GROMACS .gro file of C-alpha atoms in nm:
model
  406
    1UNK     CA    1  12.611  -1.597   7.468
    2UNK     CA    2  12.961  -1.720   7.552
    3UNK     CA    3  13.008  -1.888   7.901
    4UNK     CA    4  13.239  -1.803   8.182
    5UNK     CA    5  13.617  -1.947   8.184
    6UNK     CA    6  13.878  -1.834   8.337
    7UNK     CA    7  13.315   0.735   9.716
    8UNK     CA    8  13.139   0.912   9.530
    9UNK     CA    9  12.890   1.136   9.701
   10UNK     CA   10  12.533   0.977   9.757
   11UNK     CA   11  12.360   1.258   9.598
   12UNK     CA   12  12.565   1.266   9.277
   13UNK     CA   13  12.346   1.188   8.986
   14UNK     CA   14  12.472   0.872   8.813
   15UNK     CA   15  12.451   1.055   8.486
   16UNK     CA   16  12.729   1.270   8.598
   17UNK     CA   17  12.905   0.971   8.742
   18UNK     CA   18  12.896   0.788   8.407
   19UNK     CA   19  13.008   1.099   8.227
   20UNK     CA   20  13.308   1.133   8.469
   21UNK     CA   21  13.376   0.754   8.414
   22UNK     CA   22  13.460   0.825   8.054
   23UNK     CA   23  13.805   0.958   8.152
   24UNK     CA   24  14.062   0.787   8.383
   25UNK     CA   25  14.051   0.899   8.747
   26UNK     CA   26  14.305   0.644   8.888
   27UNK     CA   27  14.614   0.485   8.723
   28UNK     CA   28  14.741   0.144   8.824
   29UNK     CA   29  15.039   0.157   9.049
   30UNK     CA   30  15.194  -0.016   9.366
   31UNK     CA   31  14.990  -0.271   9.532
   32UNK     CA   32  14.735  -0.097   9.759
   33UNK     CA   33  14.720  -0.162  10.122
   34UNK     CA   34  14.474  -0.456  10.209
   35UNK     CA   35  14.119  -0.349  10.273
   36UNK     CA   36  13.988  -0.401  10.625
   37UNK     CA   37  13.857  -0.753  10.638
   38UNK     CA   38  13.465  -0.762  10.621
   39UNK     CA   39  13.265  -0.850  10.936
   40UNK     CA   40  13.221  -1.220  10.970
   41UNK     CA   41  12.932  -1.356  10.774
   42UNK     CA   42  12.629  -1.436  10.998
   43UNK     CA   43  12.311  -1.632  10.873
   44UNK     CA   44  11.998  -1.522  11.044
   45UNK     CA   45  11.891  -1.727  11.351
   46UNK     CA   46  11.595  -1.833  11.152
   47UNK     CA   47  11.557  -1.805  10.779
   48UNK     CA   48  11.270  -1.611  10.606
   49UNK     CA   49  11.071  -1.817  10.364
   50UNK     CA   50  11.012  -1.762  10.077
   51UNK     CA   51  11.330  -1.598  10.074
   52UNK     CA   52  11.553  -1.654   9.774
   53UNK     CA   53  11.556  -1.337   9.551
   54UNK     CA   54  11.194  -1.287   9.624
   55UNK     CA   55  11.016  -1.227   9.953
   56UNK     CA   56  10.643  -1.279  10.025
   57UNK     CA   57  10.599  -0.901  10.039
   58UNK     CA   58  10.765  -0.850   9.691
   59UNK     CA   59  10.555  -1.131   9.540
   60UNK     CA   60  10.234  -0.986   9.678
   61UNK     CA   61  10.338  -0.650   9.527
   62UNK     CA   62  10.384  -0.823   9.195
   63UNK     CA   63  10.061  -1.022   9.221
   64UNK     CA   64   9.858  -0.698   9.295
   65UNK     CA   65  10.013  -0.516   8.984
   66UNK     CA   66   9.956  -0.800   8.747
   67UNK     CA   67   9.593  -0.862   8.863
   68UNK     CA   68   9.524  -0.489   8.814
   69UNK     CA   69   9.671  -0.499   8.474
   70UNK     CA   70   9.930  -0.242   8.548
   71UNK     CA   71  10.250  -0.189   8.349
   72UNK     CA   72  10.531  -0.290   8.316
   73UNK     CA   73  10.426  -0.590   8.529
   74UNK     CA   74  10.136  -0.722   8.318
   75UNK     CA   75  10.332  -0.706   7.995
   76UNK     CA   76  10.617  -0.879   8.176
   77UNK     CA   77  10.382  -1.146   8.298
   78UNK     CA   78  10.240  -1.211   7.961
   79UNK     CA   79  10.579  -1.244   7.800
   80UNK     CA   80  10.679  -1.509   8.065
   81UNK     CA   81  10.366  -1.715   8.022
   82UNK     CA   82  10.409  -1.682   7.635
   83UNK     CA   83  10.753  -1.800   7.637
   84UNK     CA   84  10.864  -2.169   7.609
   85UNK     CA   85  10.933  -2.157   7.989
   86UNK     CA   86  10.571  -2.102   8.066
   87UNK     CA   87  10.441  -2.357   7.835
   88UNK     CA   88  10.220  -2.620   8.019
   89UNK     CA   89  10.320  -2.884   7.751
   90UNK     CA   90  10.687  -2.865   7.837
   91UNK     CA   91  10.853  -3.210   7.895
   92UNK     CA   92  11.138  -3.220   8.134
   93UNK     CA   93  11.467  -3.366   8.007
   94UNK     CA   94  11.665  -3.469   8.308
   95UNK     CA   95  12.005  -3.654   8.292
   96UNK     CA   96  12.191  -3.856   8.547
   97UNK     CA   97  12.518  -3.680   8.454
   98UNK     CA   98  12.521  -3.335   8.306
   99UNK     CA   99  12.842  -3.276   8.119
  100UNK     CA  100  12.955  -2.932   8.028
  101UNK     CA  101  13.288  -2.834   7.878
  102UNK     CA  102  13.424  -2.490   7.821
  103UNK     CA  103  13.175  -2.264   7.654
  104UNK     CA  104  12.926  -2.559   7.712
  105UNK     CA  105  13.102  -2.770   7.453
  106UNK     CA  106  13.029  -3.059   7.491
  107UNK     CA  107  12.665  -2.968   7.597
  108UNK     CA  108  12.530  -3.297   7.722
  109UNK     CA  109  12.224  -3.179   7.921
  110UNK     CA  110  12.360  -2.838   8.012
  111UNK     CA  111  12.105  -2.625   7.817
  112UNK     CA  112  11.816  -2.859   7.913
  113UNK     CA  113  11.902  -2.841   8.297
  114UNK     CA  114  11.930  -2.450   8.301
  115UNK     CA  115  11.608  -2.424   8.091
  116UNK     CA  116  11.405  -2.655   8.285
  117UNK     CA  117  11.512  -2.492   8.606
  118UNK     CA  118  11.395  -2.140   8.460
  119UNK     CA  119  11.071  -2.314   8.364
  120UNK     CA  120  11.016  -2.440   8.706
  121UNK     CA  121  11.079  -2.086   8.844
  122UNK     CA  122  10.846  -1.946   8.578
  123UNK     CA  123  10.575  -2.177   8.683
  124UNK     CA  124  10.625  -2.108   9.044
  125UNK     CA  125  10.581  -1.738   8.980
  126UNK     CA  126  10.270  -1.801   8.757
  127UNK     CA  127  10.128  -2.008   9.046
  128UNK     CA  128  10.183  -1.732   9.296
  129UNK     CA  129  10.026  -1.457   9.080
  130UNK     CA  130   9.740  -1.656   8.961
  131UNK     CA  131   9.677  -1.906   9.218
  132UNK     CA  132   9.603  -2.171   8.954
  133UNK     CA  133   9.727  -2.502   9.079
  134UNK     CA  134   9.816  -2.605   8.734
  135UNK     CA  135  10.131  -2.396   8.747
  136UNK     CA  136  10.243  -2.527   9.081
  137UNK     CA  137  10.199  -2.881   8.965
  138UNK     CA  138  10.398  -2.819   8.647
  139UNK     CA  139  10.675  -2.662   8.867
  140UNK     CA  140  10.673  -2.963   9.077
  141UNK     CA  141  10.683  -3.200   8.791
  142UNK     CA  142  10.986  -3.035   8.659
  143UNK     CA  143  11.163  -3.028   8.992
  144UNK     CA  144  11.067  -3.394   9.062
  145UNK     CA  145  11.200  -3.514   8.728
  146UNK     CA  146  11.544  -3.379   8.792
  147UNK     CA  147  11.560  -3.482   9.153
  148UNK     CA  148  11.481  -3.832   9.062
  149UNK     CA  149  11.763  -3.861   8.813
  150UNK     CA  150  12.060  -3.624   8.841
  151UNK     CA  151  12.365  -3.741   9.026
  152UNK     CA  152  12.652  -3.534   8.898
  153UNK     CA  153  12.807  -3.248   8.685
  154UNK     CA  154  13.135  -3.331   8.497
  155UNK     CA  155  13.391  -3.156   8.277
  156UNK     CA  156  13.544  -2.797   8.313
  157UNK     CA  157  13.226  -2.599   8.330
  158UNK     CA  158  13.077  -2.822   8.596
  159UNK     CA  159  13.106  -2.552   8.872
  160UNK     CA  160  12.962  -2.269   8.662
  161UNK     CA  161  12.676  -2.491   8.531
  162UNK     CA  162  12.595  -2.591   8.879
  163UNK     CA  163  12.589  -2.224   8.969
  164UNK     CA  164  12.355  -2.143   8.681
  165UNK     CA  165  12.108  -2.404   8.746
  166UNK     CA  166  12.164  -2.410   9.128
  167UNK     CA  167  12.078  -2.051   9.159
  168UNK     CA  168  11.743  -2.097   8.978
  169UNK     CA  169  11.610  -2.425   9.135
  170UNK     CA  170  11.579  -2.284   9.489
  171UNK     CA  171  11.381  -1.970   9.372
  172UNK     CA  172  11.115  -2.212   9.239
  173UNK     CA  173  11.137  -2.447   9.538
  174UNK     CA  174  11.097  -2.165   9.796
  175UNK     CA  175  10.779  -2.037   9.640
  176UNK     CA  176  10.623  -2.373   9.595
  177UNK     CA  177  10.721  -2.525   9.935
  178UNK     CA  178  10.618  -2.216  10.141
  179UNK     CA  179  10.304  -2.103   9.941
  180UNK     CA  180  10.151  -2.405   9.774
  181UNK     CA  181   9.928  -2.619   9.997
  182UNK     CA  182   9.836  -2.880   9.751
  183UNK     CA  183  10.136  -3.107   9.864
  184UNK     CA  184  10.479  -3.175   9.725
  185UNK     CA  185  10.562  -3.548   9.830
  186UNK     CA  186  10.912  -3.530   9.688
  187UNK     CA  187  11.010  -3.213   9.831
  188UNK     CA  188  11.267  -3.387  10.051
  189UNK     CA  189  11.426  -3.565   9.744
  190UNK     CA  190  11.454  -3.221   9.598
  191UNK     CA  191  11.628  -3.086   9.907
  192UNK     CA  192  11.868  -3.380   9.899
  193UNK     CA  193  11.950  -3.310   9.546
  194UNK     CA  194  12.032  -2.950   9.617
  195UNK     CA  195  12.252  -3.052   9.911
  196UNK     CA  196  12.440  -3.337   9.753
  197UNK     CA  197  12.461  -3.260   9.371
  198UNK     CA  198  12.479  -2.891   9.365
  199UNK     CA  199  12.610  -2.746   9.690
  200UNK     CA  200  12.935  -2.917   9.692
  201UNK     CA  201  13.008  -2.793   9.342
  202UNK     CA  202  12.947  -2.426   9.430
  203UNK     CA  203  13.011  -2.357   9.805
  204UNK     CA  204  13.398  -2.341   9.793
  205UNK     CA  205  13.410  -2.097   9.502
  206UNK     CA  206  13.665  -2.076   9.223
  207UNK     CA  207  13.913  -1.815   9.327
  208UNK     CA  208  14.140  -1.806   9.012
  209UNK     CA  209  13.861  -1.806   8.749
  210UNK     CA  210  13.696  -1.497   8.607
  211UNK     CA  211  13.488  -1.337   8.881
  212UNK     CA  212  13.152  -1.406   8.723
  213UNK     CA  213  13.211  -1.772   8.812
  214UNK     CA  214  13.255  -1.715   9.185
  215UNK     CA  215  12.969  -1.446   9.202
  216UNK     CA  216  12.732  -1.693   9.020
  217UNK     CA  217  12.828  -1.989   9.229
  218UNK     CA  218  12.768  -1.789   9.561
  219UNK     CA  219  12.429  -1.691   9.416
  220UNK     CA  220  12.359  -2.059   9.402
  221UNK     CA  221  12.521  -2.155   9.739
  222UNK     CA  222  12.324  -1.858   9.923
  223UNK     CA  223  12.009  -1.952   9.756
  224UNK     CA  224  12.053  -2.331   9.828
  225UNK     CA  225  12.143  -2.259  10.192
  226UNK     CA  226  11.840  -2.052  10.256
  227UNK     CA  227  11.617  -2.347  10.120
  228UNK     CA  228  11.798  -2.598  10.326
  229UNK     CA  229  11.815  -2.380  10.634
  230UNK     CA  230  12.182  -2.444  10.643
  231UNK     CA  231  12.348  -2.162  10.833
  232UNK     CA  232  12.713  -2.296  10.805
  233UNK     CA  233  12.701  -2.315  10.421
  234UNK     CA  234  12.526  -1.971  10.412
  235UNK     CA  235  12.811  -1.824  10.624
  236UNK     CA  236  13.079  -1.979  10.416
  237UNK     CA  237  12.913  -1.856  10.081
  238UNK     CA  238  12.857  -1.496  10.227
  239UNK     CA  239  13.220  -1.469  10.331
  240UNK     CA  240  13.341  -1.566   9.975
  241UNK     CA  241  13.079  -1.320   9.836
  242UNK     CA  242  13.183  -1.021  10.061
  243UNK     CA  243  13.558  -1.075   9.952
  244UNK     CA  244  13.477  -1.120   9.578
  245UNK     CA  245  13.257  -0.814   9.535
  246UNK     CA  246  13.518  -0.561   9.610
  247UNK     CA  247  13.774  -0.738   9.396
  248UNK     CA  248  13.539  -0.747   9.095
  249UNK     CA  249  13.399  -0.392   9.089
  250UNK     CA  250  13.661  -0.112   9.131
  251UNK     CA  251  13.629   0.226   9.326
  252UNK     CA  252  13.904   0.470   9.336
  253UNK     CA  253  13.889   0.458   9.720
  254UNK     CA  254  14.033   0.097   9.687
  255UNK     CA  255  14.362   0.246   9.594
  256UNK     CA  256  14.565   0.271   9.269
  257UNK     CA  257  14.452  -0.061   9.160
  258UNK     CA  258  14.187  -0.325   9.228
  259UNK     CA  259  14.220  -0.553   9.519
  260UNK     CA  260  14.370  -0.896   9.440
  261UNK     CA  261  14.100  -1.161   9.436
  262UNK     CA  262  14.085  -1.334   9.758
  263UNK     CA  263  14.231  -1.683   9.798
  264UNK     CA  264  14.384  -1.675   9.436
  265UNK     CA  265  14.734  -1.703   9.317
  266UNK     CA  266  14.714  -1.356   9.164
  267UNK     CA  267  14.943  -1.137   9.368
  268UNK     CA  268  15.140  -0.915   9.140
  269UNK     CA  269  15.038  -0.604   8.924
  270UNK     CA  270  15.127  -0.771   8.613
  271UNK     CA  271  14.918  -1.072   8.700
  272UNK     CA  272  14.635  -0.837   8.798
  273UNK     CA  273  14.629  -0.648   8.467
  274UNK     CA  274  14.622  -0.977   8.269
  275UNK     CA  275  14.350  -1.091   8.512
  276UNK     CA  276  14.156  -0.768   8.420
  277UNK     CA  277  14.189  -0.861   8.053
  278UNK     CA  278  14.471  -0.613   7.988
  279UNK     CA  279  14.318  -0.308   8.134
  280UNK     CA  280  14.583  -0.094   8.338
  281UNK     CA  281  14.371   0.219   8.390
  282UNK     CA  282  14.108   0.180   8.668
  283UNK     CA  283  13.809   0.404   8.715
  284UNK     CA  284  13.506   0.392   8.936
  285UNK     CA  285  13.265   0.121   8.826
  286UNK     CA  286  13.505  -0.066   8.604
  287UNK     CA  287  13.456  -0.446   8.639
  288UNK     CA  288  13.717  -0.735   8.620
  289UNK     CA  289  13.549  -0.856   8.305
  290UNK     CA  290  13.459  -0.518   8.151
  291UNK     CA  291  13.730  -0.565   7.879
  292UNK     CA  292  13.642  -0.931   7.819
  293UNK     CA  293  13.283  -0.865   7.721
  294UNK     CA  294  12.964  -0.714   7.879
  295UNK     CA  295  12.799  -1.056   7.858
  296UNK     CA  296  12.986  -1.196   8.142
  297UNK     CA  297  13.001  -0.865   8.323
  298UNK     CA  298  12.627  -0.871   8.314
  299UNK     CA  299  12.616  -1.208   8.454
  300UNK     CA  300  12.825  -1.095   8.740
  301UNK     CA  301  12.622  -0.786   8.809
  302UNK     CA  302  12.297  -0.997   8.814
  303UNK     CA  303  12.453  -1.252   9.052
  304UNK     CA  304  12.584  -0.990   9.278
  305UNK     CA  305  12.256  -0.821   9.310
  306UNK     CA  306  12.075  -1.164   9.349
  307UNK     CA  307  12.290  -1.219   9.654
  308UNK     CA  308  12.230  -0.875   9.803
  309UNK     CA  309  11.861  -0.909   9.752
  310UNK     CA  310  11.850  -1.249   9.926
  311UNK     CA  311  12.068  -1.115  10.219
  312UNK     CA  312  11.838  -0.827  10.264
  313UNK     CA  313  11.533  -1.053  10.277
  314UNK     CA  314  11.729  -1.265  10.537
  315UNK     CA  315  11.793  -0.962  10.763
  316UNK     CA  316  12.125  -0.817  10.647
  317UNK     CA  317  12.087  -0.532  10.397
  318UNK     CA  318  12.417  -0.502  10.209
  319UNK     CA  319  12.300  -0.221   9.981
  320UNK     CA  320  12.416   0.062  10.219
  321UNK     CA  321  12.766  -0.106  10.248
  322UNK     CA  322  12.791  -0.149   9.865
  323UNK     CA  323  12.588   0.133   9.739
  324UNK     CA  324  12.852   0.321   9.576
  325UNK     CA  325  13.024   0.015   9.439
  326UNK     CA  326  12.696  -0.094   9.283
  327UNK     CA  327  12.581   0.237   9.142
  328UNK     CA  328  12.910   0.321   8.987
  329UNK     CA  329  12.929  -0.026   8.829
  330UNK     CA  330  12.581  -0.004   8.679
  331UNK     CA  331  12.656   0.365   8.583
  332UNK     CA  332  12.983   0.291   8.424
  333UNK     CA  333  12.856   0.020   8.183
  334UNK     CA  334  12.513   0.178   8.102
  335UNK     CA  335  12.617   0.455   7.869
  336UNK     CA  336  12.858   0.215   7.666
  337UNK     CA  337  12.574  -0.049   7.641
  338UNK     CA  338  12.360   0.246   7.516
  339UNK     CA  339  12.619   0.323   7.248
  340UNK     CA  340  12.850   0.579   7.388
  341UNK     CA  341  13.182   0.618   7.221
  342UNK     CA  342  13.458   0.420   7.369
  343UNK     CA  343  13.775   0.611   7.471
  344UNK     CA  344  14.116   0.465   7.366
  345UNK     CA  345  14.223   0.412   7.729
  346UNK     CA  346  13.929   0.180   7.786
  347UNK     CA  347  13.987  -0.184   7.664
  348UNK     CA  348  14.186  -0.044   7.365
  349UNK     CA  349  13.895   0.142   7.244
  350UNK     CA  350  13.683  -0.168   7.178
  351UNK     CA  351  13.396  -0.324   7.386
  352UNK     CA  352  13.196  -0.625   7.329
  353UNK     CA  353  12.851  -0.509   7.431
  354UNK     CA  354  12.554  -0.715   7.529
  355UNK     CA  355  12.491  -0.680   7.897
  356UNK     CA  356  12.180  -0.881   7.910
  357UNK     CA  357  11.874  -0.847   8.138
  358UNK     CA  358  12.095  -0.775   8.427
  359UNK     CA  359  12.025  -0.437   8.563
  360UNK     CA  360  11.658  -0.447   8.704
  361UNK     CA  361  11.723  -0.581   9.049
  362UNK     CA  362  12.014  -0.339   9.129
  363UNK     CA  363  11.839  -0.037   8.971
  364UNK     CA  364  11.526  -0.104   9.184
  365UNK     CA  365  11.730  -0.142   9.504
  366UNK     CA  366  11.940   0.158   9.454
  367UNK     CA  367  11.691   0.381   9.289
  368UNK     CA  368  11.345   0.278   9.408
  369UNK     CA  369  11.436   0.186   9.765
  370UNK     CA  370  11.750   0.424   9.835
  371UNK     CA  371  11.646   0.715   9.617
  372UNK     CA  372  11.981   0.720   9.423
  373UNK     CA  373  11.964   0.916   9.101
  374UNK     CA  374  12.081   0.686   8.813
  375UNK     CA  375  11.987   0.836   8.483
  376UNK     CA  376  12.182   0.615   8.238
  377UNK     CA  377  12.080   0.299   8.416
  378UNK     CA  378  11.728   0.406   8.408
  379UNK     CA  379  11.735   0.475   8.036
  380UNK     CA  380  11.895   0.131   7.980
  381UNK     CA  381  11.656  -0.060   8.219
  382UNK     CA  382  11.333   0.109   8.125
  383UNK     CA  383  11.432   0.100   7.757
  384UNK     CA  384  11.452  -0.278   7.761
  385UNK     CA  385  11.147  -0.371   7.957
  386UNK     CA  386  11.007  -0.620   7.993
  387UNK     CA  387  11.332  -0.795   8.083
  388UNK     CA  388  11.326  -1.157   7.985
  389UNK     CA  389  11.595  -1.428   8.032
  390UNK     CA  390  11.925  -1.492   7.892
  391UNK     CA  391  11.861  -1.875   7.930
  392UNK     CA  392  12.113  -1.916   8.219
  393UNK     CA  393  11.991  -1.775   8.543
  394UNK     CA  394  11.857  -1.435   8.497
  395UNK     CA  395  11.476  -1.443   8.444
  396UNK     CA  396  11.176  -1.219   8.456
  397UNK     CA  397  11.327  -0.933   8.672
  398UNK     CA  398  11.116  -0.664   8.543
  399UNK     CA  399  10.830  -0.873   8.659
  400UNK     CA  400  10.967  -0.938   9.014
  401UNK     CA  401  11.158  -0.637   9.087
  402UNK     CA  402  11.046  -0.322   8.860
  403UNK     CA  403  10.961  -0.036   9.098
  404UNK     CA  404  10.914  -0.297   9.385
  405UNK     CA  405  10.944  -0.105   9.718
  406UNK     CA  406  10.939  -0.410   9.947
   0.00000   0.00000   0.00000
């Protein structure tokens, strides 16, 4: 997959929503009035742990389902263990400096870093589900190897690479630190790595890049902040996220065109259309990178839902606020990913499909927990279970979030 560079009614079935999205509902026009500023971000007075993407209640639900042999959780768990990420013979490959250029060229440690982070997370999940200490020890081995060596990320993709790996490491660390009682002597060193190597690369965002960058970077910054109990960084990252989400996923209620990306230099209609990859007709659910490709759009969807999930665990449920924006975004892309004909007004009649394993968290939040009808998203999500990993930062979300009510 190439790497990133630079209201409707609640009762409306998403199948109808997606069908309506096949024809234009809003034309680009004069600059809309600025949306009201979001409420100031506020970290909880005390962070919940484990609390990055997965809560203890969610993990307990998964453990119960897997141990009972129920589907789709058992097959998802088996697939995780059978993958290279679940291998107990895996050897970590840390580097002092990870150099990642555009489209990860050069790739000097980029793939190894992302994949070792996914492996650490996979082992942490395996530990929680099985209570077999070998998995916790393997997760610790991977995290310790990197915290002992890495000092910096360089070249043009450094912020995005830091976002990918930096969103995954704290998921693993949260589970191990807060549920494994066998000891982790170097936990402090790992936390220092997150604070000194990753957080500075991601917490300030990247306002002029394609929006998947900033959403992924905030996924990392929020997760790292939770693990570090860092309220100031959490607030900063959440404020960027709350501004970026409405500028990435369009709703007709935004006005005749999408919001300009906050803090960016994009402030004219022509610049906005170029930023939206030439798309000048805007409909509910369209994303800033839809006309670029579904791969990057899927990454943005996943990162957006990851942050919303973590925020909910930490006491602020963003799903009611963003419910329509999220369900239209999922519902707009799902039928095209499933093969629907592309109309001429959309991306010149051509789409680059391949949305990846990005829908499970959002589908669960909206359908399972909020009861929103999402027929096309259901077909897409259930039809591709168990969701695996795209080898960047999305991993095993059928296992962790399918039909999870917690």
